[in-house]
GROMACS .gro file of C-alpha atoms in nm:
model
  376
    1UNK     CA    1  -0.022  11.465 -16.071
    2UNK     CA    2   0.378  11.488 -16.102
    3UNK     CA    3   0.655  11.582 -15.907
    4UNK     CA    4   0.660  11.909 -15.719
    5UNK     CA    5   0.912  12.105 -15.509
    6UNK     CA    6   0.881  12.397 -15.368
    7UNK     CA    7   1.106  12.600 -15.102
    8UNK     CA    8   1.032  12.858 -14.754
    9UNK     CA    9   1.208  12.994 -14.549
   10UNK     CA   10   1.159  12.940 -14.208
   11UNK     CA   11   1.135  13.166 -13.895
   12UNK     CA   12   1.202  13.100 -13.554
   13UNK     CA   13   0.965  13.438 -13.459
   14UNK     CA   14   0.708  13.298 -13.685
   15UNK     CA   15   0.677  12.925 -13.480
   16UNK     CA   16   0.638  13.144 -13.174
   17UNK     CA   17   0.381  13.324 -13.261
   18UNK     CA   18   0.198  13.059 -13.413
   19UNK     CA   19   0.326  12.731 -13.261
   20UNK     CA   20   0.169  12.396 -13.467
   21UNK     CA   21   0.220  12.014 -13.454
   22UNK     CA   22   0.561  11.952 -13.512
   23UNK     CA   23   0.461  11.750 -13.866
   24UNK     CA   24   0.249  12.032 -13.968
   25UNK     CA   25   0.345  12.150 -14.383
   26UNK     CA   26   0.457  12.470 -14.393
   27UNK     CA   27   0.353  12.655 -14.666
   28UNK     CA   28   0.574  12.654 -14.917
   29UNK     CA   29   0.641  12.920 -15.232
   30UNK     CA   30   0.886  12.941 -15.521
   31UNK     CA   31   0.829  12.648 -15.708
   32UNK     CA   32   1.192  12.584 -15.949
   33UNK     CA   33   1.170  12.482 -16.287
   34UNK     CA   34   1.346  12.182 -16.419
   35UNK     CA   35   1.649  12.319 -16.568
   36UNK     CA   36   1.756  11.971 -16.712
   37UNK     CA   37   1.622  11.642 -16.702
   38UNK     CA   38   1.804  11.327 -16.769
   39UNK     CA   39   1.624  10.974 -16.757
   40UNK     CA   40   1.914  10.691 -16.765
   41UNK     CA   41   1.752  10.331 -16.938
   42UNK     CA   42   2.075  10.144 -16.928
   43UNK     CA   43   1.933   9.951 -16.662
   44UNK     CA   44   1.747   9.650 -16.759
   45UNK     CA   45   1.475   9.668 -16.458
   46UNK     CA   46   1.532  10.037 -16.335
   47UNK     CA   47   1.473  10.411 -16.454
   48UNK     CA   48   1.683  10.660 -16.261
   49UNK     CA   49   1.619  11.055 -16.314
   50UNK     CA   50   1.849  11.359 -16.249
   51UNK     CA   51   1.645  11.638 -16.233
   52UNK     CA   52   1.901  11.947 -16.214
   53UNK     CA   53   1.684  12.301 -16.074
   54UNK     CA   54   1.844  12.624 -15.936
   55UNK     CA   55   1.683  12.733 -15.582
   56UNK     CA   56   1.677  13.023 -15.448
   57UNK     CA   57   1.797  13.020 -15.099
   58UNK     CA   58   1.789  13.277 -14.814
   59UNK     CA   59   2.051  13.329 -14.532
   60UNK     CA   60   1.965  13.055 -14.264
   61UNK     CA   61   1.815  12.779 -14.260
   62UNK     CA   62   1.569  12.678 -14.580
   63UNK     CA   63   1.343  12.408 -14.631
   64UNK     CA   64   1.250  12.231 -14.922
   65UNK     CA   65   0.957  12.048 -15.030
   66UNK     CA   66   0.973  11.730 -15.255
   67UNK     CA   67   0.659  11.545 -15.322
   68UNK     CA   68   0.536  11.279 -15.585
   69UNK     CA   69   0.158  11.281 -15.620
   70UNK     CA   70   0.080  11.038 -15.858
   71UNK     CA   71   0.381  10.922 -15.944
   72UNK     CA   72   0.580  10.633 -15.858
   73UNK     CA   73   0.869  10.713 -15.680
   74UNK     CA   74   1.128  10.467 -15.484
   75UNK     CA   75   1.119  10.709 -15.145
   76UNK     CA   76   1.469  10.492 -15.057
   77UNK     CA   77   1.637  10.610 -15.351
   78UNK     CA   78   1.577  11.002 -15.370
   79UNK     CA   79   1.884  11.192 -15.281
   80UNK     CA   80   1.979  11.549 -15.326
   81UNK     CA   81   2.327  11.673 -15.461
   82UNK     CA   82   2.452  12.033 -15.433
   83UNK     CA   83   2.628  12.157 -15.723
   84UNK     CA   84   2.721  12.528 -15.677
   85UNK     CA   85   2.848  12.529 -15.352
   86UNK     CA   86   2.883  12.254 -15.211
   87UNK     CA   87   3.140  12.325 -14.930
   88UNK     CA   88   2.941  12.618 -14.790
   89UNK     CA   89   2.587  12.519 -14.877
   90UNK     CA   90   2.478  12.188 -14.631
   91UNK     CA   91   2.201  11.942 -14.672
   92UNK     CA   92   2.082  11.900 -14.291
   93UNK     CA   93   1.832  11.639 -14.225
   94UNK     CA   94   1.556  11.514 -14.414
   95UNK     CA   95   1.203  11.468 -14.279
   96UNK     CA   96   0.892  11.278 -14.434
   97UNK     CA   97   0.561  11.373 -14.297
   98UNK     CA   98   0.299  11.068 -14.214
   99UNK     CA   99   0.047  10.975 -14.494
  100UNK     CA  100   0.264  11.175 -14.790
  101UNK     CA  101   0.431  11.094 -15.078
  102UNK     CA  102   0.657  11.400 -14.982
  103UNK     CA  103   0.997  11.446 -14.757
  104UNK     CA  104   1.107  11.762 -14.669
  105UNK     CA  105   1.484  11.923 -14.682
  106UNK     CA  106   1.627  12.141 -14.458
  107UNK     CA  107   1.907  12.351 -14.644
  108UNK     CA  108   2.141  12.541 -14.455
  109UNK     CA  109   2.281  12.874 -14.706
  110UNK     CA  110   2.547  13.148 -14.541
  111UNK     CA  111   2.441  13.380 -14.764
  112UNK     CA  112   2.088  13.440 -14.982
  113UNK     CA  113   2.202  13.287 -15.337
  114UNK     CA  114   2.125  13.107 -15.637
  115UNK     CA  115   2.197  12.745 -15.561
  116UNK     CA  116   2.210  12.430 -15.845
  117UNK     CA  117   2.155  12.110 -15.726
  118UNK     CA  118   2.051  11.761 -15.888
  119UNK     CA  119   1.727  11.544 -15.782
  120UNK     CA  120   1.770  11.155 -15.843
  121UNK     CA  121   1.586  10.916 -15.777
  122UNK     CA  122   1.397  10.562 -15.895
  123UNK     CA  123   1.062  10.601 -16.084
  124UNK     CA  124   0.875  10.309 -16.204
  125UNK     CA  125   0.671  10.243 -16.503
  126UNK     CA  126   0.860  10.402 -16.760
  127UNK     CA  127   1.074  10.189 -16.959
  128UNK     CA  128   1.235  10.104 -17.309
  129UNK     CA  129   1.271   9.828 -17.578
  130UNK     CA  130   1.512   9.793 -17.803
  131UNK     CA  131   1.411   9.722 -18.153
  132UNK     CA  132   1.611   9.623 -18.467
  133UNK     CA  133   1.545   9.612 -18.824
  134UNK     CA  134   1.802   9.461 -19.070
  135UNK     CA  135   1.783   9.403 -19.450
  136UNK     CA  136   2.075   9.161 -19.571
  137UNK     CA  137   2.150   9.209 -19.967
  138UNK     CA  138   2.109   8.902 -20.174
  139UNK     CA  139   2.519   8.804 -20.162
  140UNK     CA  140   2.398   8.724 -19.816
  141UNK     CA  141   2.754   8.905 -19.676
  142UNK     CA  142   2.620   9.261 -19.580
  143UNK     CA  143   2.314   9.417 -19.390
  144UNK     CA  144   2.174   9.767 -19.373
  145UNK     CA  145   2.102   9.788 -18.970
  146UNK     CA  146   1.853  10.038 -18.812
  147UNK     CA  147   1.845  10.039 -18.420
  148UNK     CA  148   1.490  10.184 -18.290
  149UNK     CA  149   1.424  10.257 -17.894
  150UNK     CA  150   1.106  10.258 -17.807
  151UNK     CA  151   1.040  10.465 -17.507
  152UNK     CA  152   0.684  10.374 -17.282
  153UNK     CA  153   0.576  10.621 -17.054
  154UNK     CA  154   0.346  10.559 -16.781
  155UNK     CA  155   0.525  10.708 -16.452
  156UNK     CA  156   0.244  10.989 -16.390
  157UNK     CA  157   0.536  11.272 -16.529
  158UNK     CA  158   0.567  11.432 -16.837
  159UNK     CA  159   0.933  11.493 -16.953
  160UNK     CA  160   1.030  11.819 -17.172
  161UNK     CA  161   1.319  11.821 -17.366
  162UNK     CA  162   1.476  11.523 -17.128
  163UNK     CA  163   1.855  11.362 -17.225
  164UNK     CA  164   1.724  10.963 -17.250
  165UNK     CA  165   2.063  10.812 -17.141
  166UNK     CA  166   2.101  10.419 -17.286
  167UNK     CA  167   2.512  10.348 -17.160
  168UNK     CA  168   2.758  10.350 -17.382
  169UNK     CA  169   2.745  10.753 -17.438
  170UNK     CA  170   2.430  10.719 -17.629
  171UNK     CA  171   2.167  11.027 -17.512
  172UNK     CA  172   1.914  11.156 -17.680
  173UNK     CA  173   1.643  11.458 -17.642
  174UNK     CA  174   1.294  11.392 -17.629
  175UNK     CA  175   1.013  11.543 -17.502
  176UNK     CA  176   0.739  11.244 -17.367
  177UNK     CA  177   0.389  11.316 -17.205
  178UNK     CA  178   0.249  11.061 -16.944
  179UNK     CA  179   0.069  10.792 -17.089
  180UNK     CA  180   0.260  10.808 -17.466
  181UNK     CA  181   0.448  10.596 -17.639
  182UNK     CA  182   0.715  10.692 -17.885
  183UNK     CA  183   0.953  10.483 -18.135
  184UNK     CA  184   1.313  10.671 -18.212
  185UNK     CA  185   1.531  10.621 -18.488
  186UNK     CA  186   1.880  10.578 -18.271
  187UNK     CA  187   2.129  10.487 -18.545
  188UNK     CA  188   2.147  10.347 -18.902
  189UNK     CA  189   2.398  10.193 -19.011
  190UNK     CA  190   2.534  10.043 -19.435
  191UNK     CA  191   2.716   9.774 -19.526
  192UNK     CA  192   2.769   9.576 -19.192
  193UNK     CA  193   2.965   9.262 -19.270
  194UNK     CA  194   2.810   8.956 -19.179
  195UNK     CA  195   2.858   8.547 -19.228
  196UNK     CA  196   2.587   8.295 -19.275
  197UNK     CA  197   2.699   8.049 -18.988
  198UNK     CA  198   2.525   7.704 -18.963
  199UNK     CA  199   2.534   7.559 -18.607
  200UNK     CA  200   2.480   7.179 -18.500
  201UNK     CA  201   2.472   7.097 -18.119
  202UNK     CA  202   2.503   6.744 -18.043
  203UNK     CA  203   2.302   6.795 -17.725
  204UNK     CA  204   2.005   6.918 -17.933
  205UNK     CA  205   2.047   6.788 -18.300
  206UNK     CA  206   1.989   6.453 -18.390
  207UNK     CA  207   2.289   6.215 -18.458
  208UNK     CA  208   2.163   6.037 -18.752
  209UNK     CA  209   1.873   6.238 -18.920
  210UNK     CA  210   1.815   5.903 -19.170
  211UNK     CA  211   1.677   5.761 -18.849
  212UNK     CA  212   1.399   6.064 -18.851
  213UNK     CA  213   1.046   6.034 -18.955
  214UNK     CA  214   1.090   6.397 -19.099
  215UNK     CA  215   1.308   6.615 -19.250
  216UNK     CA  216   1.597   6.720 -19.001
  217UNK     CA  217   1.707   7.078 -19.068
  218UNK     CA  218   1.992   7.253 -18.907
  219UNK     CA  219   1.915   7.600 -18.737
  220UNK     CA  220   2.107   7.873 -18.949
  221UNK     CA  221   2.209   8.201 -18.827
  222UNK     CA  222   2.391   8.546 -18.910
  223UNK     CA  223   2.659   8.642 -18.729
  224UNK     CA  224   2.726   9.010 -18.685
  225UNK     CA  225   3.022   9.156 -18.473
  226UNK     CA  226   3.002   9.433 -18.303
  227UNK     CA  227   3.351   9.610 -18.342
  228UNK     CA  228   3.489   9.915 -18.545
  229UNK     CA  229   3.572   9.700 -18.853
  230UNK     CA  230   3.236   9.578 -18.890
  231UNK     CA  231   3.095   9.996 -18.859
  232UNK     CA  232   2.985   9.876 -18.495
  233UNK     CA  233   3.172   9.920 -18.159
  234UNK     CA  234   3.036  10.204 -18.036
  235UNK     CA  235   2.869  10.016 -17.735
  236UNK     CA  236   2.678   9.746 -17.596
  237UNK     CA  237   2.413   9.597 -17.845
  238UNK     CA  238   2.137   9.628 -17.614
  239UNK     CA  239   1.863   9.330 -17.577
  240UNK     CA  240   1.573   9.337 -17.832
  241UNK     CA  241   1.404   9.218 -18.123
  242UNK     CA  242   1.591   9.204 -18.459
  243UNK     CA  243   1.334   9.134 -18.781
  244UNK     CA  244   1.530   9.038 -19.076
  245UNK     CA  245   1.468   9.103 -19.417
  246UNK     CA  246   1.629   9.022 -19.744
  247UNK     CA  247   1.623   9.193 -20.101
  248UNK     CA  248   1.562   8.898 -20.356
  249UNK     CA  249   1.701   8.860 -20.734
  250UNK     CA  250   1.416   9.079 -20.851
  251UNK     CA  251   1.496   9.365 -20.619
  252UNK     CA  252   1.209   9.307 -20.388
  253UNK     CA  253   1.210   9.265 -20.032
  254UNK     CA  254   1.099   8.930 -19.829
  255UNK     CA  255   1.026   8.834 -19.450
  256UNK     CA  256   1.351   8.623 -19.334
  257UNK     CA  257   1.248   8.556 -18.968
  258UNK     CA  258   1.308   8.711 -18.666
  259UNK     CA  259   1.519   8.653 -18.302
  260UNK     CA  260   1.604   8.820 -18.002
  261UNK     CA  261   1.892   8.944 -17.962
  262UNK     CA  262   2.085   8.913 -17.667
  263UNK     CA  263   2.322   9.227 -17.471
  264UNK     CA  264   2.642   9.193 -17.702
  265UNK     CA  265   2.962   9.373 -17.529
  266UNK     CA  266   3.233   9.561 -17.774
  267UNK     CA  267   3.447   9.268 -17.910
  268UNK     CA  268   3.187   8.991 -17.890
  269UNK     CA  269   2.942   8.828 -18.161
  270UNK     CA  270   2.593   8.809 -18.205
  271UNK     CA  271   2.391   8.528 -18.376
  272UNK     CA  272   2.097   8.581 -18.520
  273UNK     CA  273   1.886   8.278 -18.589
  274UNK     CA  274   1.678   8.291 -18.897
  275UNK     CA  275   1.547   7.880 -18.935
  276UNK     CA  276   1.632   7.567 -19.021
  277UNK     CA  277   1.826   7.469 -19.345
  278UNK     CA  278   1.833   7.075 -19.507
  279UNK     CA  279   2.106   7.184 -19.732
  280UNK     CA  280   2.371   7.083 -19.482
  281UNK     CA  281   2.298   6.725 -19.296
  282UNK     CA  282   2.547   6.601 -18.974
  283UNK     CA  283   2.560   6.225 -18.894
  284UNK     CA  284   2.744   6.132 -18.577
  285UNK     CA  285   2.845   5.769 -18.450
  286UNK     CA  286   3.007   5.708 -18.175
  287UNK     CA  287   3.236   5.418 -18.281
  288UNK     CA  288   3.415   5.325 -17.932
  289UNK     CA  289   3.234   5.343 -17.585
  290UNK     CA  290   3.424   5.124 -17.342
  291UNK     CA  291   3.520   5.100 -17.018
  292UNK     CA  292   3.934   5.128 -16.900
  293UNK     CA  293   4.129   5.170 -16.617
  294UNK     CA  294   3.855   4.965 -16.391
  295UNK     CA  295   3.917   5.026 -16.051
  296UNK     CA  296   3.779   4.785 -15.795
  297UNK     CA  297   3.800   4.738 -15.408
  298UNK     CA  298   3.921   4.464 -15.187
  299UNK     CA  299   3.569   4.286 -15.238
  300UNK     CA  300   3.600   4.351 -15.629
  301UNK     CA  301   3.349   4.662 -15.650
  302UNK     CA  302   3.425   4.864 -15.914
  303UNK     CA  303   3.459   5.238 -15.721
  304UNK     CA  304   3.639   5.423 -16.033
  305UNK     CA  305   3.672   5.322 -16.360
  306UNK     CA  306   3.776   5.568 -16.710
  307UNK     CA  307   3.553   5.509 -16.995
  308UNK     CA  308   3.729   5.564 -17.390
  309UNK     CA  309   3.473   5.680 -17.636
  310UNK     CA  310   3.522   5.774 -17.993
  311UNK     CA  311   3.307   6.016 -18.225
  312UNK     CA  312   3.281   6.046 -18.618
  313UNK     CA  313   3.099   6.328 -18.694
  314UNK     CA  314   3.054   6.360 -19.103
  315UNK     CA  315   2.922   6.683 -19.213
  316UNK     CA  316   2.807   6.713 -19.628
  317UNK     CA  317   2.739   7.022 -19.793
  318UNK     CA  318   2.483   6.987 -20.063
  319UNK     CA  319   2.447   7.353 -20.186
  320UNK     CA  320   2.623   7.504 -20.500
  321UNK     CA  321   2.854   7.742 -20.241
  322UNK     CA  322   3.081   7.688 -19.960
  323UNK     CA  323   2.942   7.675 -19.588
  324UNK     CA  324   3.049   7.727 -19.239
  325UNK     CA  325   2.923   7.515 -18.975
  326UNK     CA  326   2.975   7.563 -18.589
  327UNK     CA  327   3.019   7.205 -18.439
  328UNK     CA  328   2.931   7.200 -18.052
  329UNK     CA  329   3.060   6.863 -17.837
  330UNK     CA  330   2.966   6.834 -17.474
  331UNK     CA  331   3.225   6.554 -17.266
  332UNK     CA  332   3.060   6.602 -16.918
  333UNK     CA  333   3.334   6.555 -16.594
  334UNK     CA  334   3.689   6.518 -16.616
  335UNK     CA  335   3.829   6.409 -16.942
  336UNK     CA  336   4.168   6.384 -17.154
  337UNK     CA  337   4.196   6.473 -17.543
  338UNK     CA  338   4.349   6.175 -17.710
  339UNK     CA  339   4.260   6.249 -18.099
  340UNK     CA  340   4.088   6.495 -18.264
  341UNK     CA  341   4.176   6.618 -18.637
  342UNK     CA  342   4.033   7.015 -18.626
  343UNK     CA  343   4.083   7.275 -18.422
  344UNK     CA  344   3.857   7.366 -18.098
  345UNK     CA  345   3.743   7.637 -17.902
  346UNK     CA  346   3.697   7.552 -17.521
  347UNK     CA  347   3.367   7.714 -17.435
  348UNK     CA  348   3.421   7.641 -17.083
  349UNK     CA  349   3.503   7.292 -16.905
  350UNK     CA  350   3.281   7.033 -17.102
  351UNK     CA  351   3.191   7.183 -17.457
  352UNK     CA  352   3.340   7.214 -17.758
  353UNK     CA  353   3.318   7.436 -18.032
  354UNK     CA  354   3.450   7.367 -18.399
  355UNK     CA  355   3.424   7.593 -18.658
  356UNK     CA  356   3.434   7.380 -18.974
  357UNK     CA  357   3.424   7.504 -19.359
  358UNK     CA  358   3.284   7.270 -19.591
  359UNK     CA  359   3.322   7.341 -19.990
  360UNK     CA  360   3.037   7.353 -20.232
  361UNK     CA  361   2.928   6.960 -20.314
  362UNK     CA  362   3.111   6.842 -20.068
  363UNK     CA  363   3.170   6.664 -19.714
  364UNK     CA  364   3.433   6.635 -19.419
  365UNK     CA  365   3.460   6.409 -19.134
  366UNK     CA  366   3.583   6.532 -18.749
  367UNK     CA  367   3.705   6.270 -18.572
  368UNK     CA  368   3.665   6.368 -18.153
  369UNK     CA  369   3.851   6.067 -17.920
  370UNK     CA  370   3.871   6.121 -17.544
  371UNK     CA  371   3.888   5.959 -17.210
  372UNK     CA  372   3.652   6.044 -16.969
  373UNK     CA  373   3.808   6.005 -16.632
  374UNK     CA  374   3.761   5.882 -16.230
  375UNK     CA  375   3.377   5.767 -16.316
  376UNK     CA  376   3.208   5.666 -15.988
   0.00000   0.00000   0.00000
């Protein structure tokens, strides 16, 4: 079982002497040790390895032996780099012989010397996940953050001392058997600023929770960014788990929740839902819905028509502290702003985003009036 990769010399007195079928294996000595080993698990779906090995090549022509027994190797994606010397030492041709997991190299070498070069490949069933951990003090405005790979090896090959590559300049040295599964501590961070954000979408939300046999909460999150000034930024949060925990007033520590949290570029946010609160309610009415600017045919079919529509969205705050609440608004097709009293983010062409504070004990009203246009 493993990878193995050997190298001979070949001699054109020795296939005279003993001629064979042209597939037949030569025998092959000198097997090279891995000299360094890097497995790269930036890639969602994908493991590639970069095996680095010095061979020991003769004047002539060499051959090399790569084969895979037991292990699950993309035969498409192997390829062989030459490090030393590359302008005087040439790959040739590459051969794979029927009914092997194995494809032969034929080196060419002017001189007999020690030559690096770098294996890579794709090997299957080894993996990572990405696992967070997160206890947010009781002021509910900082986190301590632990980020934990875990690594699951089950490719057939055992890795010694191997540089696990994530992106981002993260690497780390591990050694991993076949068949083992290990958890690493990659980072810990203190004191990562956060905001309690409370988010209402009127696509998923109901407008007027009074109408509701039960209680109507609205989902809370955490939002962490992942930049320098929030002792992030030093690459992509990768996809993964987050538990959250919280210390209470008597210094113990309780379950929050937990969420998945999704690849988060330098610069960009991540929110981190934790459940449902009912100390924040959102009623929304839509006061006008009317049709204007009716457009009709020369037998008096209407073929375009604008429709005005009006929305009052009232947002109360019933806890003893201030609140932020993310407003979302979806106006489908074309459409034309004709009122609204806070300030938007265009998501993309139809949604909305507000960001809206609310004071302790207290309540604000949005007001969002547009025309949606050229209605068929």
């Amino acid at each position: 079982m493993g990878i193995k990769y050997c190298i001979s010399v070949t001699m054109l007195g020795i296939c005279l002497l003993f001629p064979t079928n042209s597939w037949a294996r030569i025998k092959m000595v000198a097997l090279p040790e891995r000299t360094k080993t890097t497995v790269r698990l930036n890639h969602p779906n994908y493991t590639l390895i970069e095996e680095e090995r010095t061979l020991t090549l003769q004047k002539g022509i060499n051959k090399v032996d790569f084969s895979w027994n037991g292990v699950s190797v993309d035969p498409d994606s192997i390829r062989l780099e030459i490090l030393s010397h590359p302008k005087d030492v040439k790959l040739l041709n590459v051969s794979y012989p029927p009914n092997e997991n194995a494809l032969v190299w034929e080196i060419s070498s002017p001189i007999p010397q020690e030559e690096n070069v770098r294996v890579v490949y794709l090997l299957s069933h080894i993996d990572r996940v990405m696992s967070y951990k997160s206890i947010v003090n009781k002021e509910e405005g900082q986190l301590e953050l632990k980020k934990h790979m875990i690594i699951r090896n089950f490719s057939g090959e055992d890795f010694d001392e191997a540089f696990f590559w994530l992106g981002d300049s993260q690497q780390f040295q591990e050694t991993i058997a076949h068949e083992e599964t290990r958890q690493l501590l990659t980072e810990s961070l203190s004191n990562v600023p956060i905001r309690k954000m409370w988010k209402w979408d009127s696509q998923n939300q109901p407008w007027d929770p009074e109408k509701i046999a039960h209680n109507v909460g609205i989902p809370v999150q955490y939002r962490l960014t992942n930049s320098k000034e929030s002792k992030l930024g030093n690459g992509s949060l990768l996809p993964g788990k987050m538990r959250l925990y919280q210390v209470d007033h008597q210094g113990s520590t309780i379950f929050l929740g937990e969420d998945t949290l999704n690849l988060t570029p330098i610069g960009d946010d991540a929110d981190i839902y934790i459940g449902d609160s009912r100390d924040i309610v959102v009623t929304q009415r839509k006061l006008i819905d009317q049709d204007v600017n009716v457009r009709r045919n020369k037998n008096n079919y209407v073929v375009l028509k604008d429709r005005e529509e009006r929305l009052e969205t009232t947002i109360e705050n019933f806890k003893d502290q201030p609140a932020v609440l993310t407003l979302v608004q979806h106006v489908p097709g074309e459409w034309e702003m004709k009122e609204t009293n806070a300030a938007f983010e265009k998501k993309d062409a139809y949604t909305l985003e507000y960001t809206i504070a609310i004071p302790a004990q207290s309540k604000k009203e949005i007001v969002l009036h547009y025309i949606r246009k050229n209605i068929r």
